[in-house]
Short mmCIF file of C-alpha atoms in Angstrom, two decimals:
data_model
loop_
_atom_site.label_atom_id
_atom_site.label_comp_id
_atom_site.label_asym_id
_atom_site.label_seq_id
_atom_site.Cartn_x
_atom_site.Cartn_y
_atom_site.Cartn_z
CA MET B 1 -22.70 -10.00 28.01
CA LEU B 2 -22.11 -11.70 24.99
CA GLU B 3 -24.93 -13.78 23.50
CA MET B 4 -24.28 -15.95 20.04
CA LYS B 5 -26.99 -17.97 18.79
CA HIS B 6 -26.66 -20.69 17.14
CA ILE B 7 -23.41 -18.71 14.55
CA LYS B 8 -22.46 -20.53 11.27
CA VAL B 9 -19.64 -19.13 8.74
CA ASN B 10 -19.28 -21.18 6.04
CA TYR B 11 -15.97 -20.73 3.33
CA GLY B 12 -17.63 -21.42 0.27
CA GLU B 13 -18.98 -25.04 0.77
CA PHE B 14 -16.46 -25.96 4.01
CA VAL B 15 -18.34 -25.44 6.73
CA ALA B 16 -16.03 -23.81 8.77
CA LEU B 17 -17.93 -23.30 12.47
CA ASP B 18 -21.45 -24.22 12.93
CA MET B 19 -22.24 -24.21 16.76
CA GLY B 20 -25.67 -25.99 16.85
CA ARG B 21 -26.18 -23.46 19.73
CA ASP B 22 -26.83 -20.79 21.72
CA ILE B 23 -23.87 -19.59 23.58
CA ILE B 24 -23.94 -17.44 26.78
CA VAL B 25 -20.88 -15.38 28.20
CA ASP B 26 -21.98 -13.86 30.84
CA ALA B 27 -20.14 -9.68 32.59
CA HIS B 28 -16.88 -10.93 34.42
CA ASP B 29 -16.80 -14.89 32.27
CA ILE B 30 -13.26 -15.89 31.09
CA VAL B 31 -14.06 -19.00 28.78
CA GLY B 32 -11.48 -20.56 27.01
CA ILE B 33 -11.65 -22.03 23.79
CA VAL B 34 -10.70 -25.01 23.23
CA GLY B 35 -10.20 -27.45 19.79
CA SER B 36 -7.45 -28.54 18.14
CA ASN B 37 -5.93 -26.66 14.96
CA GLY B 38 -9.27 -25.97 12.30
CA ALA B 39 -12.12 -26.84 15.51
CA GLY B 40 -13.14 -23.03 13.73
CA LYS B 41 -11.42 -21.41 17.00
CA SER B 42 -10.18 -18.71 15.21
CA THR B 43 -13.27 -18.27 13.11
CA LEU B 44 -15.61 -17.51 16.62
CA ILE B 45 -13.89 -14.64 16.27
CA LYS B 46 -13.35 -13.49 12.97
CA ALA B 47 -17.10 -13.45 13.27
CA LEU B 48 -17.55 -12.64 16.43
CA THR B 49 -15.31 -8.92 15.26
CA ASN B 50 -16.99 -8.84 11.60
CA GLN B 51 -14.25 -10.37 9.68
CA VAL B 52 -15.91 -13.17 8.15
CA ALA B 53 -19.91 -13.48 7.00
CA TYR B 54 -22.39 -15.87 9.07
CA THR B 55 -24.93 -16.83 10.05
CA GLY B 56 -27.13 -16.52 13.14
CA LYS B 57 -27.19 -13.49 15.58
CA ILE B 58 -24.01 -11.81 17.95
CA VAL B 59 -25.64 -9.76 20.88
CA LYS B 60 -21.80 -8.22 21.54
CA PRO B 61 -20.80 -5.21 23.50
CA GLY B 62 -20.10 -2.10 21.60
CA GLN B 63 -16.52 -2.63 22.14
CA ILE B 64 -14.44 -5.60 21.56
CA ALA B 65 -10.28 -5.82 21.78
CA VAL B 66 -8.79 -8.51 19.81
CA HIS B 67 -5.26 -10.25 20.30
CA LEU B 68 -5.15 -11.69 16.71
CA GLN B 69 -3.01 -14.90 16.57
CA GLU B 70 -0.53 -12.77 13.71
CA ASN B 71 -0.76 -8.50 14.65
CA ASN B 72 1.42 -6.92 12.21
CA TYR B 73 2.40 -3.40 12.49
CA PRO B 74 4.49 -0.77 9.91
CA ALA B 75 8.33 -1.77 10.20
CA THR B 76 8.49 2.73 9.46
CA VAL B 77 7.25 3.57 12.90
CA THR B 78 8.16 2.98 16.59
CA CYS B 79 6.40 1.38 18.69
CA ARG B 80 5.78 4.76 20.75
CA THR B 81 4.21 5.95 17.81
CA ILE B 82 2.24 3.16 16.71
CA LEU B 83 0.83 2.96 20.93
CA GLU B 84 -0.32 6.92 20.09
CA GLY B 85 -1.37 6.82 16.97
CA LEU B 86 -3.50 3.61 17.26
CA LEU B 87 -4.41 3.99 20.85
CA GLN B 88 -5.36 7.88 20.33
CA THR B 89 -1.94 9.17 23.50
CA THR B 90 0.66 11.32 24.30
CA TYR B 91 3.02 8.52 26.75
CA LYS B 92 4.29 11.10 28.49
CA LYS B 93 0.89 12.58 29.30
CA ASP B 94 -1.60 9.06 29.10
CA PRO B 95 -0.67 8.05 33.22
CA LYS B 96 -3.01 4.42 32.29
CA LEU B 97 -0.77 3.55 29.37
CA ILE B 98 2.90 4.83 31.46
CA GLU B 99 1.75 1.58 33.67
CA LEU B 100 0.86 -1.05 31.41
CA VAL B 101 4.27 0.42 29.88
CA GLN B 102 6.52 -0.25 32.66
CA PHE B 103 3.63 -3.75 33.63
CA PHE B 104 5.52 -5.25 30.60
CA ASP B 105 8.63 -3.75 30.78
CA PHE B 106 8.26 -2.37 28.14
CA GLU B 107 10.18 1.13 27.90
CA LYS B 108 12.86 -0.24 26.35
CA ASN B 109 11.51 -0.52 23.76
CA LEU B 110 9.40 2.06 22.71
CA LYS B 111 12.20 3.44 19.79
CA LYS B 112 12.49 0.11 18.41
CA LYS B 113 10.60 -0.36 15.25
CA VAL B 114 8.62 -3.06 15.44
CA ALA B 115 11.15 -5.87 13.04
CA GLN B 116 13.68 -4.86 15.52
CA LEU B 117 11.21 -6.84 18.92
CA SER B 118 11.40 -10.69 19.80
CA GLY B 119 8.12 -12.70 19.65
CA GLY B 120 7.43 -11.55 22.80
CA GLN B 121 7.91 -8.37 22.57
CA LYS B 122 5.64 -8.00 19.58
CA GLN B 123 3.27 -9.88 21.86
CA ARG B 124 3.71 -7.41 24.60
CA LEU B 125 3.50 -4.79 22.63
CA THR B 126 0.04 -5.61 21.31
CA ILE B 127 -1.54 -6.57 24.38
CA ILE B 128 -0.06 -3.14 26.23
CA MET B 129 -2.53 -2.23 23.28
CA VAL B 130 -5.50 -4.11 23.62
CA LEU B 131 -5.50 -4.37 27.71
CA TYR B 132 -5.40 -0.42 27.08
CA GLN B 133 -9.22 -0.61 25.06
CA ASP B 134 -10.14 -2.08 28.68
CA ALA B 135 -12.88 -3.18 26.58
CA PRO B 136 -16.24 -4.59 28.11
CA LEU B 137 -15.03 -7.80 25.80
CA THR B 138 -11.46 -8.87 25.34
CA CYS B 139 -10.30 -11.88 23.14
CA PHE B 140 -6.83 -14.06 22.87
CA ASP B 141 -5.93 -15.82 20.31
CA GLU B 142 -2.80 -18.14 20.81
CA LEU B 143 -1.61 -15.64 22.61
CA SER B 144 1.83 -17.11 23.82
CA THR B 145 1.72 -18.94 20.68
CA GLY B 146 5.95 -19.29 19.59
CA LEU B 147 6.57 -18.17 23.46
CA ASP B 148 9.66 -20.13 25.37
CA PHE B 149 8.73 -21.53 28.97
CA GLU B 150 9.73 -18.52 31.02
CA THR B 151 7.62 -15.74 28.34
CA ARG B 152 4.73 -17.44 28.70
CA PHE B 153 4.73 -18.36 32.54
CA ASN B 154 5.65 -14.61 32.98
CA LEU B 155 3.00 -13.14 30.35
CA MET B 156 0.51 -14.87 31.95
CA ALA B 157 1.16 -13.91 35.70
CA LYS B 158 1.03 -10.42 34.15
CA ILE B 159 -2.31 -10.69 32.42
CA LYS B 160 -3.83 -12.37 35.18
CA ALA B 161 -3.10 -9.54 37.86
CA TRP B 162 -3.58 -7.18 35.13
CA TYR B 163 -7.42 -8.29 35.47
CA ALA B 164 -7.90 -9.54 38.85
CA ASN B 165 -11.03 -7.42 40.66
CA LYS B 166 -11.57 -5.79 37.25
CA PRO B 167 -15.20 -6.22 35.50
CA ALA B 168 -13.67 -7.93 31.76
CA MET B 169 -15.08 -10.44 29.96
CA ILE B 170 -12.62 -12.63 28.12
CA LEU B 171 -12.10 -15.24 25.37
CA LEU B 172 -8.90 -17.14 25.72
CA ILE B 173 -7.95 -19.40 22.83
CA THR B 174 -4.92 -21.19 23.76
CA HIS B 175 -3.23 -24.94 22.51
CA TYR B 176 -2.33 -24.51 26.89
CA PHE B 177 -4.87 -25.66 28.51
CA ASP B 178 -2.09 -24.86 31.91
CA GLU B 179 -3.70 -21.08 31.33
CA LEU B 180 -6.82 -22.08 30.95
CA GLU B 181 -6.43 -24.11 34.67
CA LYS B 182 -5.30 -20.31 36.05
CA LEU B 183 -7.32 -18.04 34.36
CA ALA B 184 -10.97 -20.43 32.86
CA ASN B 185 -14.12 -20.46 34.58
CA LYS B 186 -15.69 -21.65 31.85
CA LEU B 187 -14.68 -23.74 28.65
CA LEU B 188 -16.36 -23.78 25.40
CA ILE B 189 -15.18 -26.61 23.53
CA ILE B 190 -15.47 -27.26 20.08
CA ASP B 191 -14.24 -29.82 17.28
CA GLN B 192 -13.89 -29.25 13.74
CA GLY B 193 -16.94 -26.51 13.70
CA TYR B 194 -19.19 -28.14 16.34
CA VAL B 195 -19.44 -26.86 19.62
CA VAL B 196 -19.02 -30.25 21.71
CA ASP B 197 -19.99 -28.50 25.04
CA TYR B 198 -20.10 -25.25 27.04
CA ASP B 199 -19.75 -24.73 30.88
CA LEU B 200 -18.30 -23.83 33.70
CA THR B 201 -14.76 -25.74 33.83
CA THR B 202 -15.75 -27.46 37.32
CA MET B 203 -19.12 -28.52 35.82
CA LEU B 204 -17.62 -29.68 32.66
CA PHE B 205 -14.90 -31.75 35.42
CA ALA B 206 -17.73 -33.12 36.75
CA LYS B 207 -19.84 -34.14 33.51
CA TYR B 208 -16.38 -35.68 32.34
CA VAL B 209 -14.02 -36.58 35.07
CA GLY B 210 -15.27 -36.74 38.07
CA TYR B 211 -14.73 -35.35 41.78
CA SER B 212 -10.93 -35.98 40.45
CA ALA B 213 -8.18 -37.74 38.37
CA VAL B 214 -5.66 -39.24 39.31
CA VAL B 215 -2.96 -38.92 36.79
CA ILE B 216 -0.46 -42.16 36.99
CA ASP B 217 3.20 -41.58 34.85
CA ALA B 218 2.31 -45.17 33.70
CA PRO B 219 0.58 -46.51 30.47
CA GLN B 220 -2.17 -49.13 30.36
CA LEU B 221 -1.87 -49.60 34.32
CA ALA B 222 -3.28 -53.45 35.62
CA ILE B 223 -5.32 -51.91 38.50
CA THR B 224 -8.11 -52.95 40.50
CA LEU B 225 -10.72 -49.85 40.94
CA PRO B 226 -12.46 -49.55 43.97
CA LYS B 227 -16.03 -49.10 43.38
CA GLY B 228 -16.72 -45.31 42.03
CA CYS B 229 -13.69 -44.99 39.67
CA ASP B 230 -12.75 -45.17 36.30
CA ILE B 231 -10.59 -45.65 33.87
CA ILE B 232 -10.67 -42.40 31.53
CA ARG B 233 -9.03 -40.85 28.95
CA GLY B 234 -5.46 -39.30 29.59
CA GLU B 235 -2.33 -38.09 27.30
CA ALA B 236 0.26 -40.86 25.30
CA GLY B 237 1.39 -42.77 27.96
CA GLN B 238 -0.76 -42.69 31.05
CA THR B 239 -3.30 -43.99 32.88
CA VAL B 240 -6.45 -42.18 34.10
CA ILE B 241 -8.55 -43.05 36.83
CA GLY B 242 -11.83 -40.86 37.54
CA CYS B 243 -13.05 -41.04 41.12
CA ASP B 244 -16.77 -40.09 41.61
CA ASN B 245 -16.16 -39.24 45.39
CA GLN B 246 -13.63 -38.19 47.43
CA ASN B 247 -13.66 -41.29 49.97
CA SER B 248 -12.62 -43.80 46.33
CA GLN B 249 -9.86 -41.29 44.97
CA GLN B 250 -8.50 -42.11 48.80
CA LEU B 251 -9.03 -45.89 47.93
CA VAL B 252 -7.19 -45.47 45.12
CA ILE B 253 -4.28 -43.13 46.15
CA ALA B 254 -3.68 -45.44 49.09
CA HIS B 255 -3.38 -48.76 46.71
CA LEU B 256 -1.15 -46.43 44.59
CA ASN B 257 1.14 -45.71 47.82
CA GLN B 258 1.05 -49.16 48.41
CA HIS B 259 2.40 -50.59 45.61
CA GLY B 260 5.48 -47.46 45.31
CA PHE B 261 3.83 -45.54 41.95
CA THR B 262 4.03 -42.06 40.98
CA PHE B 263 0.93 -40.45 40.92
CA SER B 264 -0.33 -36.77 41.16
CA ALA B 265 -4.60 -35.85 41.93
CA THR B 266 -6.12 -33.31 40.17
CA ARG B 267 -9.44 -31.21 40.12
CA THR B 268 -9.34 -28.60 37.88
CA SER B 269 -6.41 -30.16 34.36
CA VAL B 270 -8.56 -29.09 31.02
CA THR B 271 -6.75 -31.37 29.63
CA LEU B 272 -8.33 -34.13 30.60
CA ILE B 273 -12.15 -32.66 30.79
CA TYR B 274 -10.90 -31.46 26.67
CA LEU B 275 -9.82 -35.39 26.39
CA ASN B 276 -13.05 -37.20 27.71
CA ALA B 277 -15.88 -34.92 26.02
CA LEU B 278 -14.04 -35.75 22.63
CA HIS B 279 -13.91 -39.33 23.50
CA ARG B 280 -17.71 -39.37 24.88
CA ARG B 281 -18.71 -37.63 21.42
CA GLU B 282 -16.45 -39.89 19.40
CA ILE B 283 -19.06 -42.59 21.65
CA ASN B 284 -22.11 -41.06 20.28
CA ARG B 285 -21.26 -40.63 17.79
CA LEU B 286 -20.59 -44.15 16.93
CA GLY B 287 -23.78 -45.00 19.02
CA GLN B 288 -25.74 -42.49 16.43
CA THR B 289 -24.07 -44.35 13.39
CA SER B 290 -24.43 -48.26 14.61
CA MET A 1 -8.43 11.74 14.30
CA LYS A 2 -5.32 14.40 15.42
CA HIS A 3 -3.61 11.36 16.52
CA TYR A 4 -4.06 8.86 13.10
CA ILE A 5 -2.89 11.87 11.24
CA LYS A 6 0.86 12.19 13.16
CA PHE A 7 0.96 8.22 13.08
CA GLU A 8 -0.14 8.02 9.75
CA LEU A 9 2.44 11.12 8.89
CA LYS A 10 5.22 9.65 10.46
CA ASN A 11 4.96 5.97 8.71
CA THR A 12 4.82 7.87 4.99
CA LEU A 13 7.47 9.82 6.20
CA GLY A 14 8.90 6.11 6.64
CA TYR A 15 9.30 5.28 3.13
CA SER A 16 12.37 6.22 1.56
CA LEU A 17 10.67 5.62 -1.85
CA ALA A 18 8.18 8.52 -1.39
CA MET A 19 10.81 10.88 0.38
CA ILE A 20 13.20 10.52 -3.59
CA VAL A 21 11.06 9.82 -6.26
CA GLY A 22 8.12 12.56 -5.07
CA GLY A 23 9.91 15.35 -3.23
CA LEU A 24 13.96 14.64 -5.05
CA LEU A 25 13.59 13.23 -7.68
CA PRO A 26 10.91 16.28 -9.28
CA MET A 27 13.83 19.29 -8.02
CA ILE A 28 16.40 16.86 -9.44
CA LEU A 29 14.95 16.83 -12.88
CA ALA A 30 14.11 20.36 -12.94
CA ILE A 31 17.13 21.76 -12.13
CA GLY A 32 19.27 19.32 -13.84
CA ASN A 33 17.41 20.08 -17.30
CA TYR A 34 17.70 22.97 -17.86
CA HIS A 35 20.37 24.88 -19.39
CA ALA A 36 21.49 28.26 -19.61
CA THR A 37 21.39 30.72 -22.88
CA SER A 38 22.47 33.96 -23.09
CA ASN A 39 18.69 34.76 -23.84
CA THR A 40 16.89 35.67 -20.56
CA LEU A 41 13.39 35.53 -21.65
CA ALA A 42 14.70 31.52 -23.19
CA ASN A 43 15.83 31.03 -19.98
CA GLN A 44 12.51 31.90 -18.17
CA ALA A 45 10.62 30.23 -20.76
CA LEU A 46 12.51 27.03 -19.94
CA ALA A 47 11.94 27.60 -16.42
CA LYS A 48 8.64 28.05 -15.89
CA GLY A 49 8.39 25.13 -19.17
CA LEU A 50 10.83 23.07 -16.12
CA PHE A 51 8.83 23.94 -13.38
CA ALA A 52 5.09 22.95 -14.99
CA THR A 53 7.14 19.72 -16.24
CA LEU A 54 7.67 18.12 -13.09
CA LEU A 55 4.83 19.73 -10.69
CA PRO A 56 2.55 17.29 -11.02
CA MET A 57 5.65 14.52 -10.79
CA ILE A 58 4.82 15.24 -6.99
CA PRO A 59 1.77 14.15 -6.35
CA LEU A 60 2.56 10.98 -8.45
CA GLY A 61 6.58 10.06 -6.93
CA LEU A 62 4.27 10.62 -3.54
CA VAL A 63 0.93 9.25 -3.90
CA ILE A 64 0.81 6.40 -6.22
CA LEU A 65 4.06 4.68 -5.36
CA PRO A 66 4.62 4.74 -1.90
CA PHE A 67 0.81 4.91 -1.50
CA THR A 68 0.16 1.80 -3.63
CA ILE A 69 3.34 -0.74 -2.84
CA SER A 70 2.27 0.42 1.45
CA PHE A 71 -0.99 0.18 0.93
CA GLY A 72 -0.70 -3.77 -0.52
CA ARG A 73 1.70 -4.66 1.88
CA ASP A 74 -0.69 -3.53 5.07
CA MET A 75 -3.01 -5.34 3.49
CA ALA A 76 -1.76 -7.89 2.30
CA ASP A 77 0.41 -8.21 5.96
CA GLY A 78 -2.80 -8.10 7.90
CA VAL A 79 -2.02 -4.66 9.25
CA THR A 80 -5.18 -2.77 8.08
CA THR A 81 -7.22 -5.38 9.57
CA ARG A 82 -4.91 -4.66 12.95
CA PHE A 83 -5.66 -1.80 12.86
CA VAL A 84 -10.01 -1.95 12.39
CA LEU A 85 -9.22 -3.75 15.24
CA PHE A 86 -8.26 -1.57 16.94
CA GLY A 87 -11.20 1.05 16.72
CA TYR A 88 -8.91 2.34 14.01
CA ARG A 89 -11.66 1.93 10.48
CA MET A 90 -11.08 1.88 7.57
CA ALA A 91 -12.88 5.40 6.32
CA LYS A 92 -11.11 6.59 9.34
CA GLN A 93 -7.26 5.07 8.16
CA LEU A 94 -8.35 6.22 4.45
CA VAL A 95 -9.37 10.54 5.60
CA ALA A 96 -6.16 10.38 8.01
CA LYS A 97 -3.67 8.92 5.05
CA PHE A 98 -5.39 11.80 2.30
CA VAL A 99 -4.48 14.10 5.14
CA SER A 100 -1.30 13.42 5.70
CA VAL A 101 -0.12 12.73 2.35
CA ALA A 102 -1.84 15.56 1.60
CA ILE A 103 0.28 17.84 4.46
CA LEU A 104 3.11 16.05 2.65
CA VAL A 105 2.30 17.24 -0.95
CA SER A 106 2.16 20.42 -0.09
CA LEU A 107 5.27 21.11 2.31
CA VAL A 108 6.91 19.56 -0.67
CA THR A 109 6.01 21.29 -3.56
CA VAL A 110 6.50 24.80 -1.07
CA VAL A 111 10.03 23.21 -0.96
CA TYR A 112 10.23 22.37 -4.67
CA CYS A 113 8.62 26.15 -5.57
CA LEU A 114 11.34 27.69 -2.93
CA VAL A 115 14.49 26.29 -4.54
CA LEU A 116 13.34 26.91 -8.12
CA TYR A 117 13.09 29.82 -7.19
CA GLN A 118 16.90 29.99 -6.18
CA VAL A 119 17.78 28.84 -8.28
CA LEU A 120 16.10 28.77 -11.86
CA PRO A 121 15.27 32.17 -13.79
CA LEU A 122 11.04 32.14 -13.07
CA PRO A 123 9.77 34.78 -13.63
CA SER A 124 7.62 36.87 -10.18
CA MET A 125 4.63 34.03 -10.44
CA SER A 126 1.09 35.73 -10.07
CA MET A 127 -0.22 35.23 -6.51
CA LEU A 128 -3.79 33.45 -8.94
CA SER A 129 -0.86 31.17 -10.02
CA LEU A 130 -0.02 30.45 -6.99
CA ALA A 131 -3.04 28.95 -5.74
CA ASN A 132 -3.67 27.74 -8.56
CA VAL A 133 -0.52 25.55 -8.17
CA PHE A 134 -1.23 24.35 -4.94
CA ALA A 135 -5.42 23.12 -5.40
CA SER A 136 -4.67 21.98 -8.33
CA THR A 137 -1.51 19.36 -6.89
CA MET A 138 -4.47 19.19 -3.78
CA ILE A 139 -7.32 17.56 -6.47
CA LEU A 140 -4.49 15.52 -8.05
CA THR A 141 -3.88 14.56 -5.04
CA ALA A 142 -6.73 13.42 -3.73
CA ALA A 143 -7.58 11.28 -8.04
CA LEU A 144 -4.08 9.81 -7.52
CA TYR A 145 -4.99 8.67 -3.43
CA LEU A 146 -7.94 6.63 -4.43
CA LEU A 147 -6.53 5.42 -8.00
CA SER A 148 -3.75 4.09 -5.30
CA PHE A 149 -6.22 2.67 -2.72
CA ALA A 150 -8.77 0.45 -6.15
CA ILE A 151 -4.99 -0.92 -7.55
CA ALA A 152 -4.33 -2.07 -4.05
CA GLN A 153 -7.68 -3.93 -3.16
CA VAL A 154 -8.03 -5.01 -6.71
CA PHE A 155 -4.88 -6.79 -7.38
CA LYS A 156 -3.47 -9.50 -5.29
CA GLY A 157 -0.12 -10.33 -3.73
CA PHE A 158 2.32 -7.48 -2.94
CA ASN A 159 4.26 -8.78 -6.12
CA MET A 160 1.57 -7.76 -8.12
CA ILE A 161 0.71 -4.05 -6.87
CA GLN A 162 4.27 -3.75 -6.73
CA GLY A 163 4.33 -3.77 -10.36
CA VAL A 164 0.84 -2.49 -10.79
CA ALA A 165 2.49 0.81 -9.07
CA MET A 166 5.19 0.98 -10.94
CA VAL A 167 3.58 0.29 -14.70
CA CYS A 168 1.15 3.82 -13.65
CA TYR A 169 3.35 5.77 -12.37
CA PHE A 170 5.92 5.47 -14.62
CA GLY A 171 2.93 4.93 -17.95
CA ILE A 172 1.87 8.07 -16.46
CA ALA A 173 4.78 9.90 -16.07
CA PHE A 174 6.02 8.88 -19.68
CA LEU A 175 2.83 9.32 -21.20
CA THR A 176 1.56 12.92 -20.76
CA GLY A 177 4.84 14.38 -21.33
CA SER A 178 6.10 14.73 -17.85
CA MET A 179 9.26 12.17 -18.94
CA GLY A 180 10.30 12.73 -22.42
CA THR A 181 8.23 13.13 -24.91
CA PHE A 182 6.47 10.45 -27.61
CA GLN A 183 4.60 10.65 -30.79
CA LEU A 184 1.32 8.33 -29.51
CA PRO A 185 -1.39 7.64 -31.76
CA ARG A 186 -4.13 10.18 -31.31
CA THR A 187 -6.75 7.94 -29.99
CA LEU A 188 -4.65 7.66 -27.24
CA GLU A 189 -3.52 10.78 -26.58
CA LYS A 190 -6.96 12.14 -26.70
CA ALA A 191 -8.14 9.52 -23.69
CA ILE A 192 -4.06 10.65 -21.72
CA GLU A 193 -5.67 14.59 -22.33
CA TRP A 194 -8.11 13.55 -19.30
CA ILE A 195 -4.91 12.88 -17.22
CA PRO A 196 -4.82 16.50 -16.30
CA PHE A 197 -0.27 16.80 -16.27
CA ALA A 198 -0.55 18.66 -19.58
CA ALA A 199 -3.17 21.26 -18.74
CA ILE A 200 -1.84 21.91 -15.33
CA ARG A 201 1.77 22.09 -17.52
CA GLU A 202 0.21 24.20 -20.52
CA THR A 203 -2.27 26.60 -18.34
CA LEU A 204 1.27 27.28 -15.52
CA LYS A 205 2.87 28.37 -18.24
CA MET A 206 0.74 29.90 -20.13
CA HIS A 207 -1.00 31.89 -17.35
CA TRP A 208 2.68 32.30 -15.06
CA GLY A 209 1.10 35.55 -13.95
CA SER A 210 -2.37 35.88 -14.89
CA ASN A 211 -5.04 36.95 -12.23
CA THR A 212 -8.01 35.99 -14.43
CA VAL A 213 -9.91 33.26 -13.03
CA THR A 214 -11.09 32.31 -16.33
CA ASP A 215 -8.20 31.34 -17.61
CA MET A 216 -7.20 28.21 -15.24
CA GLN A 217 -11.28 26.99 -16.37
CA THR A 218 -9.89 24.03 -18.92
CA GLU A 219 -7.06 22.93 -16.14
CA TRP A 220 -9.68 22.94 -13.68
CA PHE A 221 -12.24 20.85 -14.97
CA LYS A 222 -10.18 18.47 -17.03
CA LEU A 223 -9.07 17.92 -13.20
CA ILE A 224 -12.43 17.85 -11.41
CA VAL A 225 -13.33 14.92 -14.72
CA PHE A 226 -9.62 13.23 -13.30
CA LEU A 227 -11.58 13.10 -10.06
CA LEU A 228 -14.83 11.43 -10.56
CA ILE A 229 -13.56 9.19 -12.78
CA THR A 230 -10.86 8.05 -9.41
CA LEU A 231 -13.55 8.52 -7.41
CA PHE A 232 -15.81 5.99 -9.57
CA LEU A 233 -12.27 3.71 -9.52
CA PHE A 234 -12.43 3.72 -6.02
CA GLY A 235 -16.03 2.94 -4.88
CA LEU A 236 -16.02 0.08 -7.25
CA ALA A 237 -12.57 -1.04 -5.48
CA GLU A 238 -14.35 -0.81 -2.42
CA PHE A 239 -17.76 -2.55 -3.58
CA TYR A 240 -14.99 -5.18 -4.41
CA ARG A 241 -13.04 -5.22 -1.18
CA ARG A 242 -16.59 -4.98 0.97
CA LEU A 243 -17.52 -8.57 -1.48
CA LYS A 244 -15.07 -10.22 -0.56
CA ILE A 245 -15.95 -10.03 3.57
CA HIS A 246 -19.08 -11.41 2.24
CA ALA A 247 -18.95 -13.74 0.19
CA VAL A 248 -18.53 -17.01 2.62
#
């Protein structure tokens, strides 16, 4: 279990993170940490790994594996030397490492130096070492940033497959919310250093979106909504209808079909959770100030 | 630790600068500066002088330039932090890096001795003197290693660190008389005596065939004092490093 009790990190006068509440991550939880750039997500990982000073209390496992946003290695040695040196093993004698290297299709890169690797290959090198540790807590900080769609998709599929049926507590920072929909069971939403909300993804969806959401690719659609439905926040160029129950959802869908609209329905969208959580926080803040 | 040392050894060998400045340069300078005459004793004295003068350049070249620069670059690029997060803690890194450079200095010193004994008309060295060569080289390596870590911690930015490392390398080499001789102010001369290059050089030249431990006393005293000074600087740098992490 991981417990973060009122963690606060200051960079001089600037408050980088002020969680203001306790966050408890249970064993087997995969927590997606979302927030805009500078929200304090990476600062949280740095506090967890003692890279920055913090106030509050963190009760954490003895070993934490971390994938940082930038992972640099000496340019003088080969990938195999890095793997063997940092993991304290011998490649040929280590079936677990061989499995991981093969799993990530990395054998052909073992003799290369880091400078010769592509962005995706560099990520794989770090991921291999992070996964090898089999730590009770693993943090991935923007694992797939800068990778093309195919590489990102394959990488996430491999990570999901690797962790299937493994006891692991994972903190996953990403701007690609589709990755969280596939992997995370909990969300920690951070905005400007403050925790907006933290709960199971399903609970947060119910809280901020409803039973389901119908997303129509048309901005500011004028539509008469049935009872139990409401227009909620969505991405630019979309109209999103939040439905409280299955009946209201069916009514909305029937109506849209009747009028020939293109739409999709979701019960898992992290984007909608995030946008509406921030929107509600803004409303609350404005309400408090007025 | 075995794997860390192996890793650091390969890492150090990857710096061609280290092998050129610390491995080849002392040998080339020793051989290049030798000029044979018809006087055998004078030839031996010159050979001994060159051997002893350029011996401390091995740890200086293998440690100060490449290690300070690689430390500085690793710190700036986050390599050190990345290693720490993989469980390769700073203390372990320091030990593994030191062991690897100590192995390298020993190997290069062996090669240096073998080559110069083949090329120059060196007389037979006593076992005590030979042991003293390796022991004092190791102490010097340790002291310079601590100094290089201190520089990499205190100065910011790769270019700055590289500059300071260069100044240290050439400063020590010139001021201690390993690369040319200069007439220095008396106070400076007195201060430089505590960088034990001259002590190593003079002891080795004077007691080449000695089997008396007391002959090496002065040299060892200066080596230990130099080690303690660099240990103090290392302590200050380490304190500064920890302060940087916690001053948030």
